[in-house]
CSV table of C-alpha atoms in Angstrom, one decimal:
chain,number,residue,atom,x,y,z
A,1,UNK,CA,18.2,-22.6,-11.1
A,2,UNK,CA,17.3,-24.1,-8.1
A,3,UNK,CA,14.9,-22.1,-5.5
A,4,UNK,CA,16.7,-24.3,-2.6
A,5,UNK,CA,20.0,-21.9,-3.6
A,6,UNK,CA,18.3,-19.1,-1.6
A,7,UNK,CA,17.4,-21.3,1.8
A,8,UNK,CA,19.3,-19.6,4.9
A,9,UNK,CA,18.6,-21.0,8.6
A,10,UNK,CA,16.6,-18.1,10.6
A,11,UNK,CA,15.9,-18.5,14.1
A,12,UNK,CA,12.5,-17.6,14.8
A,13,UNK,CA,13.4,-15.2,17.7
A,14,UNK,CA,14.6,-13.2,15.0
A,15,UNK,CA,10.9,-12.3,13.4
A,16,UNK,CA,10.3,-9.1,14.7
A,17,UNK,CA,7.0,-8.9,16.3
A,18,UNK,CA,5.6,-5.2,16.7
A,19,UNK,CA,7.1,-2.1,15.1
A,20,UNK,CA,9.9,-0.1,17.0
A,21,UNK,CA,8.3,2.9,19.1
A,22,UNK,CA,10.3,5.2,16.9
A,23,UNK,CA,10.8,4.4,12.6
A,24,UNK,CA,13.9,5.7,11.9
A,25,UNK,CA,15.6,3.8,15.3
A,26,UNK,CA,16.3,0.6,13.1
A,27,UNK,CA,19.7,-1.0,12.9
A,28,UNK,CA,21.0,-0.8,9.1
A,29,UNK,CA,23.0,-3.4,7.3
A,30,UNK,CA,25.0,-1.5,4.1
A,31,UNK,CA,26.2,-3.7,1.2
A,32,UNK,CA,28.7,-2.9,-1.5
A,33,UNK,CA,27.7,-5.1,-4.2
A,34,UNK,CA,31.0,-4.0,-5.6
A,35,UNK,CA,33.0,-6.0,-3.6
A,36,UNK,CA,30.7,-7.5,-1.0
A,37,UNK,CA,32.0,-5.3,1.9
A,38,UNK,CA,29.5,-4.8,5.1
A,39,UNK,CA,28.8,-2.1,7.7
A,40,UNK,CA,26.8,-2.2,10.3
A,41,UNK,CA,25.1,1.0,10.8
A,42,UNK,CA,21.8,3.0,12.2
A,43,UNK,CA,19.1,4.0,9.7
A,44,UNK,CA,20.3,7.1,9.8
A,45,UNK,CA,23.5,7.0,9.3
A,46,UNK,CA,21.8,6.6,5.1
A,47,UNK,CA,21.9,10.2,4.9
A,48,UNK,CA,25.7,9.7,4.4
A,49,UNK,CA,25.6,6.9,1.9
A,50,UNK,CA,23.1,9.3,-0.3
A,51,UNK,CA,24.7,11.9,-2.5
A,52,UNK,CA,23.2,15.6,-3.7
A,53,UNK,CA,21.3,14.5,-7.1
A,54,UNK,CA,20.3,10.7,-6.1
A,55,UNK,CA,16.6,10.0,-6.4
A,56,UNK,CA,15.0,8.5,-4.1
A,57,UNK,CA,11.8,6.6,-5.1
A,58,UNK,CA,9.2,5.9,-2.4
A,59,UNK,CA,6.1,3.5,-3.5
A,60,UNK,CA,3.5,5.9,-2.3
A,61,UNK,CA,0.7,3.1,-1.6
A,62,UNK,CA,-1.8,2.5,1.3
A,63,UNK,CA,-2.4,-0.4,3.0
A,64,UNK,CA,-6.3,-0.9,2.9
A,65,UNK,CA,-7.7,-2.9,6.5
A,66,UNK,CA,-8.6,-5.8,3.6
A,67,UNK,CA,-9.1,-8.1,6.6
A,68,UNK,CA,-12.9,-9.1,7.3
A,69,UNK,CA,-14.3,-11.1,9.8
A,70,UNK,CA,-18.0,-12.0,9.5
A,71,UNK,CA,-20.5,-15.0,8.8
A,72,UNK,CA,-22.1,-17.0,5.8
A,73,UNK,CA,-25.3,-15.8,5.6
A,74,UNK,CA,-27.7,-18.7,5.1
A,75,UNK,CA,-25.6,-20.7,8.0
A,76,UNK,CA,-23.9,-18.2,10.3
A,77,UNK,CA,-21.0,-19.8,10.1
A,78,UNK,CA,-17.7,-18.1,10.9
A,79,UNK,CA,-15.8,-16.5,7.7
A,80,UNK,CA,-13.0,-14.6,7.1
A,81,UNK,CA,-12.1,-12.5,3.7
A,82,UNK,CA,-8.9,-11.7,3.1
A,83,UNK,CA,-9.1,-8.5,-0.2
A,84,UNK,CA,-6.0,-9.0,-2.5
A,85,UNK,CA,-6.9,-6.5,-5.2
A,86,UNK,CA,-9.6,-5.0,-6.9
A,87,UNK,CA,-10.4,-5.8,-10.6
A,88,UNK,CA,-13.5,-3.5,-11.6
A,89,UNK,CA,-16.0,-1.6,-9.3
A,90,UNK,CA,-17.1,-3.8,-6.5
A,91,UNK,CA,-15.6,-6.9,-7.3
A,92,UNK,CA,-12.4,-8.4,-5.8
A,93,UNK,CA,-9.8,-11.0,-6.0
A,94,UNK,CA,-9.7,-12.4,-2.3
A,95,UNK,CA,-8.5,-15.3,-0.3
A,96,UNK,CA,-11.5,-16.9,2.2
A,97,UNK,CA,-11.6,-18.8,5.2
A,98,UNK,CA,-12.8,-22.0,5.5
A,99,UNK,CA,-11.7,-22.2,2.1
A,100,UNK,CA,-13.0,-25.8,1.2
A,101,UNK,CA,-16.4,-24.5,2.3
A,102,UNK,CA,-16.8,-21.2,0.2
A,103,UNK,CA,-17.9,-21.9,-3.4
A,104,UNK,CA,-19.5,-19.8,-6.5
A,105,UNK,CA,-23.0,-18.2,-4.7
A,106,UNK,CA,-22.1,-18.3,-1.5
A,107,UNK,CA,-22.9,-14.7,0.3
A,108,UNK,CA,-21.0,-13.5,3.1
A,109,UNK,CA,-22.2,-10.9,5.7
A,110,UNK,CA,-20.5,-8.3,7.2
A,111,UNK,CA,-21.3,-5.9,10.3
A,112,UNK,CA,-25.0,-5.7,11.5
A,113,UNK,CA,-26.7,-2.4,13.3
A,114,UNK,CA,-27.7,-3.9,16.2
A,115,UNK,CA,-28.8,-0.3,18.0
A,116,UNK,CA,-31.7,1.9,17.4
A,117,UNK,CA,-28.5,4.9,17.8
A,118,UNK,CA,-27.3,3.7,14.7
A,119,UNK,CA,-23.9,2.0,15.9
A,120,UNK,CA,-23.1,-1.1,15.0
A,121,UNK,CA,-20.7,-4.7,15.3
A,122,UNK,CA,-17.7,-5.4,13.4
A,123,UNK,CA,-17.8,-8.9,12.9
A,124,UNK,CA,-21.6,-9.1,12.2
A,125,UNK,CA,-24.7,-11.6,13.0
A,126,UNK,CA,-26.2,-12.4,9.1
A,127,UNK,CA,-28.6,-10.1,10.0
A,128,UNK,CA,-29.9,-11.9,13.5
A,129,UNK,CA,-29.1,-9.8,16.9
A,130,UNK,CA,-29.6,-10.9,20.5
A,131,UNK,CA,-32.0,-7.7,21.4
A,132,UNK,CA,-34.4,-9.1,18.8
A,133,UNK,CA,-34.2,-7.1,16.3
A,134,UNK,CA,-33.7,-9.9,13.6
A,135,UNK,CA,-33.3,-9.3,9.9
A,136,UNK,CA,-31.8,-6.0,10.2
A,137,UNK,CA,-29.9,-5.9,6.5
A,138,UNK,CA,-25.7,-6.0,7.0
A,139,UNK,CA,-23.4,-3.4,6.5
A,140,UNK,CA,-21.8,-5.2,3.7
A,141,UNK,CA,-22.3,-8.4,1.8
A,142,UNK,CA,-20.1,-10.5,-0.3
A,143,UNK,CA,-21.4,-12.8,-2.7
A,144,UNK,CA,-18.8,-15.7,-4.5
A,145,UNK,CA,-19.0,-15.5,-8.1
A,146,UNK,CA,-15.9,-17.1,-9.1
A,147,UNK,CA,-13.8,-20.0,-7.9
A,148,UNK,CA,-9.7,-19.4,-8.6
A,149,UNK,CA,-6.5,-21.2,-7.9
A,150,UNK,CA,-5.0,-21.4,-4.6
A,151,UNK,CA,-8.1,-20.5,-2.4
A,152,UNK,CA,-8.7,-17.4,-4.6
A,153,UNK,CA,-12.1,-16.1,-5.1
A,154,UNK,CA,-13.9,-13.5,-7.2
A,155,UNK,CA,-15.9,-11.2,-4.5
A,156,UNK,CA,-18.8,-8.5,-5.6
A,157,UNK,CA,-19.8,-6.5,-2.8
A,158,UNK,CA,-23.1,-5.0,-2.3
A,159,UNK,CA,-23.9,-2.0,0.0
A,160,UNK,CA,-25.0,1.2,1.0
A,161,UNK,CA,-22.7,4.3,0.6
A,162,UNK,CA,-19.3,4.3,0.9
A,163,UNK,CA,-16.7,0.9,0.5
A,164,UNK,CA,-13.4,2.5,1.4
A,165,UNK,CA,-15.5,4.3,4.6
A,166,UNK,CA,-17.0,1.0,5.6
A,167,UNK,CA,-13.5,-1.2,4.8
A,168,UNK,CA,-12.1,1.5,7.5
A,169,UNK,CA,-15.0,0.5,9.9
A,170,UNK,CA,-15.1,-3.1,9.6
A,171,UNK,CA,-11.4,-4.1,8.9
A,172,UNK,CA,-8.7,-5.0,9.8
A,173,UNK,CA,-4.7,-4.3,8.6
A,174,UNK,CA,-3.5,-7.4,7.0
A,175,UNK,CA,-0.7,-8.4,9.1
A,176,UNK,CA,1.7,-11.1,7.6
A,177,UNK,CA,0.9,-14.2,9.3
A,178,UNK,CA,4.7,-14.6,11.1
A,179,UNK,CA,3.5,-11.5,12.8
A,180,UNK,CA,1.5,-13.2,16.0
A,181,UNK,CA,1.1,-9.9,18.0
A,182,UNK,CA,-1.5,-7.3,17.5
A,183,UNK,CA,-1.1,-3.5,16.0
A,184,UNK,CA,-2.3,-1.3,18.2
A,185,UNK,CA,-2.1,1.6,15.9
A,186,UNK,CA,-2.4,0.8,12.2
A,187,UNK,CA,-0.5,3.6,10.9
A,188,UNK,CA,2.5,1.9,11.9
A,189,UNK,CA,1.9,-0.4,9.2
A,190,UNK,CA,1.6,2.7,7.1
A,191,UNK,CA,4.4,4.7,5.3
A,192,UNK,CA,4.1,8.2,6.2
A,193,UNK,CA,4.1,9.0,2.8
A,194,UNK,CA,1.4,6.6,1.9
A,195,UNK,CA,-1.5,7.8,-0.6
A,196,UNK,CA,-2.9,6.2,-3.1
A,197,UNK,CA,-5.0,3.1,-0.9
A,198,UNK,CA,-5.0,-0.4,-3.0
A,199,UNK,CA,-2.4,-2.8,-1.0
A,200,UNK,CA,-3.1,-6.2,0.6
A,201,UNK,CA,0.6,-5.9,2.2
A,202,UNK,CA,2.7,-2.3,3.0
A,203,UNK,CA,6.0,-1.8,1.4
A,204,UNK,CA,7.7,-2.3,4.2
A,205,UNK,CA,11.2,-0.7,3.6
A,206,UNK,CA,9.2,2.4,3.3
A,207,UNK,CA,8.1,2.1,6.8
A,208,UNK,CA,11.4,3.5,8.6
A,209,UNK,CA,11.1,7.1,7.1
A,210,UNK,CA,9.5,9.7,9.2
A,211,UNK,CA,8.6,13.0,7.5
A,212,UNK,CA,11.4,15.1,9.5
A,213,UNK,CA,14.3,12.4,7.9
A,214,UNK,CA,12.8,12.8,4.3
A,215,UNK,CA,13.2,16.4,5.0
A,216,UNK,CA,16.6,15.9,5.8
A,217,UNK,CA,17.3,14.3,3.1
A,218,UNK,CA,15.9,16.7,0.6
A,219,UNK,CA,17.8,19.9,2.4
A,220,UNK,CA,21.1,17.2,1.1
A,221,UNK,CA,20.5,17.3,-2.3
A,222,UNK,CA,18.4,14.0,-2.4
A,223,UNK,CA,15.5,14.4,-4.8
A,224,UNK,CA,12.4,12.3,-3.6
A,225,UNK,CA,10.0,10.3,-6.5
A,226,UNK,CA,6.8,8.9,-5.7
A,227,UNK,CA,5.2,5.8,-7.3
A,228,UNK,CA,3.0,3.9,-6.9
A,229,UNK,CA,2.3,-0.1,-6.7
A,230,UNK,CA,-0.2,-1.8,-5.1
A,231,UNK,CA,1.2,-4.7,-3.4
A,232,UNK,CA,-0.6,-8.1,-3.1
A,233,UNK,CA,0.2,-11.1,-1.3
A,234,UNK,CA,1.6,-12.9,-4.0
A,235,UNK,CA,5.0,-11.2,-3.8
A,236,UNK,CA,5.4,-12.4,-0.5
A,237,UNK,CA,4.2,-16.1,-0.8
A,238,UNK,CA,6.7,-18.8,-0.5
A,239,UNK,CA,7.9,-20.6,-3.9
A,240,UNK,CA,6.3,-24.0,-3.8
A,241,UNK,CA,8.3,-24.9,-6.9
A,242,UNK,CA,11.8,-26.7,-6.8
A,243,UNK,CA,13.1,-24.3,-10.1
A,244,UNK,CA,12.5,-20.9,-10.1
A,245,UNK,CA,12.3,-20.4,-13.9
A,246,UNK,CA,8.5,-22.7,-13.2
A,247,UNK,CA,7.7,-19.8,-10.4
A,248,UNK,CA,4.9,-17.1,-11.9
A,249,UNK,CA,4.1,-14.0,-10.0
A,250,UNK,CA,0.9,-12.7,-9.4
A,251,UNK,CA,0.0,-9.4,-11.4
A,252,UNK,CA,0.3,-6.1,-9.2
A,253,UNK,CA,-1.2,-2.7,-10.1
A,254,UNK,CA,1.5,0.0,-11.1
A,255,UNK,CA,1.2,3.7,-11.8
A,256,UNK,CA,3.6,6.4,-12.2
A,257,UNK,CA,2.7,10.6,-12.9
A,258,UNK,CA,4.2,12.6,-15.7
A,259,UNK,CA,6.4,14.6,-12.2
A,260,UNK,CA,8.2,11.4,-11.4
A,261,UNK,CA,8.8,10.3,-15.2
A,262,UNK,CA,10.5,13.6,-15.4
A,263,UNK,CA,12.2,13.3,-12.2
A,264,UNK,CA,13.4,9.7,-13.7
A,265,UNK,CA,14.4,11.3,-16.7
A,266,UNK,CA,16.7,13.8,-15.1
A,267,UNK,CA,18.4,11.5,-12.9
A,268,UNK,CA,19.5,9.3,-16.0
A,269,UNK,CA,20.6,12.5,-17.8
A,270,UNK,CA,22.5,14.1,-14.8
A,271,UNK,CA,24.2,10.6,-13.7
A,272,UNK,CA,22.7,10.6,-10.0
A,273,UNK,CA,21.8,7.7,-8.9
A,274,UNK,CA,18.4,6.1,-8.6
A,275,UNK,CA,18.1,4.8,-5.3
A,276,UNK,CA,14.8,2.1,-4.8
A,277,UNK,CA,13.0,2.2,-1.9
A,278,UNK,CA,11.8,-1.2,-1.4
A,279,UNK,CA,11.6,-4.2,-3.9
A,280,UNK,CA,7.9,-3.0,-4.9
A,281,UNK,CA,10.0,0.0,-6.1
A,282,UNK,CA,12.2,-1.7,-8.0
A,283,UNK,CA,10.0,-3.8,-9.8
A,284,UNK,CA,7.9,-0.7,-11.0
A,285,UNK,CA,11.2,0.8,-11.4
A,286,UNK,CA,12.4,-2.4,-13.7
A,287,UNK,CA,9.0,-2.5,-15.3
A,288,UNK,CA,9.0,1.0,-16.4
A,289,UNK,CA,12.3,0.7,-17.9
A,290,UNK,CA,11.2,-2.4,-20.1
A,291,UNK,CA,8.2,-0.6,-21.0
A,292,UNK,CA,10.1,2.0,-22.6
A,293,UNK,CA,13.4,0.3,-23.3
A,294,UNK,CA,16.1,3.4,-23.0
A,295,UNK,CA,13.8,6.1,-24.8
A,296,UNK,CA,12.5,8.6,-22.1
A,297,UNK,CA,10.0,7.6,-19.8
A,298,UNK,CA,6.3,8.9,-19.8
A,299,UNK,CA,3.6,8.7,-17.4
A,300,UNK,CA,2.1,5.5,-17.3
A,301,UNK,CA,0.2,2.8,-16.0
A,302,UNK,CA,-0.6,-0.6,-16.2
A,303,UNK,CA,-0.3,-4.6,-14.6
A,304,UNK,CA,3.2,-6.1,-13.8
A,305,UNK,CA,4.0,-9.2,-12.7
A,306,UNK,CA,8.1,-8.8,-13.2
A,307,UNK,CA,10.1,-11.7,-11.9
A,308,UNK,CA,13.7,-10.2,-11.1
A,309,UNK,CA,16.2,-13.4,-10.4
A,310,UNK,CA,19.9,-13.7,-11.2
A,311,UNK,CA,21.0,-13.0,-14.7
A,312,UNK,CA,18.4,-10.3,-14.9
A,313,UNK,CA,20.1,-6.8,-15.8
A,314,UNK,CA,19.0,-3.9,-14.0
A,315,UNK,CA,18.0,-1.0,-16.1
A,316,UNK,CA,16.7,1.6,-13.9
A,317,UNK,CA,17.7,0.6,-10.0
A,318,UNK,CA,21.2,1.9,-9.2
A,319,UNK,CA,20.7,1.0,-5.4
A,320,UNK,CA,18.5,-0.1,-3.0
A,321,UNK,CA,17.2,0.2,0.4
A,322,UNK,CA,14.9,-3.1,1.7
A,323,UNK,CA,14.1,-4.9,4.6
A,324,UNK,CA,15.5,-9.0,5.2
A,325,UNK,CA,13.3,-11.4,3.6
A,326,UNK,CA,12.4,-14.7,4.0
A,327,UNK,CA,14.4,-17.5,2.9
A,328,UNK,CA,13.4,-19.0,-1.1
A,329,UNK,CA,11.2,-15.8,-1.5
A,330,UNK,CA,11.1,-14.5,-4.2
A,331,UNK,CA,12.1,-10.8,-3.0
A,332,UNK,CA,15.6,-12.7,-1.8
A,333,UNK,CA,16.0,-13.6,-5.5
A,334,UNK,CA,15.4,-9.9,-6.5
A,335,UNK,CA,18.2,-9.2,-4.1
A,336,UNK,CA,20.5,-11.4,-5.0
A,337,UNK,CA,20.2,-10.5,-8.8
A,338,UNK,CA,20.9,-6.8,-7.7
A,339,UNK,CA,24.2,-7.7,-5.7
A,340,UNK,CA,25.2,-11.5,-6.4
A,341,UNK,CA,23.7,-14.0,-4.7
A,342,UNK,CA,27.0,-14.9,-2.3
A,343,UNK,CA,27.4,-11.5,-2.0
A,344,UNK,CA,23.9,-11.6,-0.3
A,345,UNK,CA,23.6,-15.1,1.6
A,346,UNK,CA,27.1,-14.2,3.3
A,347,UNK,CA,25.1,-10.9,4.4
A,348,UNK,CA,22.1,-12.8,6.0
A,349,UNK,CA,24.5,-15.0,7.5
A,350,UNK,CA,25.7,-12.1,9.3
A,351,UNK,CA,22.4,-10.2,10.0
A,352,UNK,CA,21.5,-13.5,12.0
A,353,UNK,CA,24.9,-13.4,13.6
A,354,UNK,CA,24.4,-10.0,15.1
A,355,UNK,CA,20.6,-10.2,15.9
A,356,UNK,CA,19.5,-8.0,13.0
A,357,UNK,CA,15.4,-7.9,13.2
A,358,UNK,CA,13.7,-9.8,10.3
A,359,UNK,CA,10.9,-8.8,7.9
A,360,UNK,CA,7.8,-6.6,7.8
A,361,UNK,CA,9.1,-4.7,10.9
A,362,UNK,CA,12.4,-5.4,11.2
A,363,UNK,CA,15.6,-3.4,10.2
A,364,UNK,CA,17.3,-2.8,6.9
A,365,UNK,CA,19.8,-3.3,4.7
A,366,UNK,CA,21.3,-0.3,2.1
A,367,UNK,CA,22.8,-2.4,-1.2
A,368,UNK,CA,24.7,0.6,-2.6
């Protein structure tokens, strides 16, 4: 199957820039996969496509600030860490900048007190400030023991007190690179259900709830079931490949409580519908259901690195609300498996047509 099957012309107007001032004010594309019939609606207007008894499943993750900007310490040289995911303790699977220049030993520095009132720099001096006081230790230091494929490193940190604490000091949110603009408030790229931290990337489909819609939807009937994955860059990387059978995924960090297994359980027994909110949802989702092939599902945990393409049979995702995606990506394949692939190409076709807002921030489409 060829990954050239799911190329679409987008004009890059289209890539929506900064977040609307209000989440739920997006423009909503609704596909019937039945028959391939459009509406265009608001994001709203989902709370009449959802029935009393659907479950809606919201990936409950948290985007950490996994963006660092600091220097190498023997040189001073400008460096930039980007976190992907954590594998044990302190040490990380990351992407670095200069890349050809970062190898196994190298040690990276991080934000440097540079006041005698304790405050201190985010980007850091290796341990060298301008008032003189020189070798004051940094606030965090990376050393590179590992060298992996595609700029991938293995990172141990070393500091003093807390990481998540000094990640919130020191970084920054790990805007896709499309996005040129700046975030002025980094809960924006948060869902307002977000929990559990661990992502490189926010689910983004997740990010045009607010809490008073949710509520809405929960005085309706809907039923809401948290999960959680951690989402890394990987599933948003463009296929380099020219097949997608020779694509492989990176492995993402999945989790889901013995509440939503049972609130899983009871949808398939009462017939309501299971309704994904995002594709990191449906691959948990999918995952799950291959992990316990039709027998009731239990709480669990564990790496998946799912590839959903046409001719894959959904076991667990009965709808599904996401965002447009960029063209040969993988997610457009997860689509397109969910609701044909014409079905879906002759709906991008029309979301460019009528201006529809693209990616991370953009609006959304219902597949019902």
């Amino acid at each position: 199957m060829n990954v050239s099957d799911y190329d679409f012309e987008l004009p890059e107007a289209l890539i929506a820039q900064t977040p609307l001032l209000e989440r739920t004010s997006s423009r909503l594309l609704v596909l019937d996969r039945s028959n391939g019939r459009i509406e265009h609606r608001s994001f709203t207007d989902l709370e009449e496509h959802l029935n009393p008894g659907d479950t809606l499943v919201l990936n409950d993750t948290r985007v950490l600030p996994a963006r660092l900007f600091g220097v190498k310490s023997d040189t001073g040289a400008k460096v930039e860490l980007l976190l992907l995911k954590r594998l044990e303790g302190d040490t990380w699977e990351a992407l670095v900048r200069p890349g050809k220049k970062i190898h196994k030993g190298a040690r990276m520095s991080f934000g440097v007190s540079v006041s005698d009132h304790g405050e201190s720099g985010g980007s850091g001096d290796g341990g060298n400030s301008e008032n003189g006081q020189a070798n004051v230790p940094p606030l965090l230091t990376a050393v590179v023991e590992a060298e992996g494929e595609m700029g991938a490193r293995t990172i141990r940190f070393e500091y003093e007190g807390i990481f998540n604490e000094l990640l919130e000091r020191l970084g920054q949110m790990p805007l896709p690179p499309y996005i040129k603009e700046r975030l002025s408030d980094r809960e924006r790229y948060q869902t307002v259900y977000s929990r559990n931290e661990g992502s490189a990337a926010a689910p983004t489909a997740g990010l045009h709830f607010t809490e008073s819609f949710l509520e809405r939807l929960k005085e309706k009937g809907v039923k809401l079931c948290p999960i959680t994955l951690h989402v890394g860059l990987g599933t948003f990387r463009p296929v380099s490949v020219d097949t997608i059978e020779e694509h492989e995924m990176h492995a993402e960090w999945y989790s889901v409580s013995a509440e939503s297994a049972r609130l899983l359980n009871e949808a398939k027994e009462s017939g309501g519908r299971i309704v994904a909110v995002g594709t990191t949802s449906a691959r948990t989702l999918e995952t799950v259901g291959q992990r316990f092939k039709g027998s009731r599902i239990e709480a669990c945990n564990g790496w998946t690195d799912i590839f959903i393409y046409p001719g894959y049979e959904y076991t667990m995702v009965d709808a599904l609300i996401t965002n447009f995606h960029l063209p040969k990506s993988t997610l457009v394949m997860l689509v397109s498996a969910l609701a044909g692939r014409d079905n879906v190409l002759n709906a991008y076709r029309e979301a460019v047509e009528h201006k529809y807002r693209f990616f991370s921030f953009g609006d959304a489409m219902f597949i019902k």
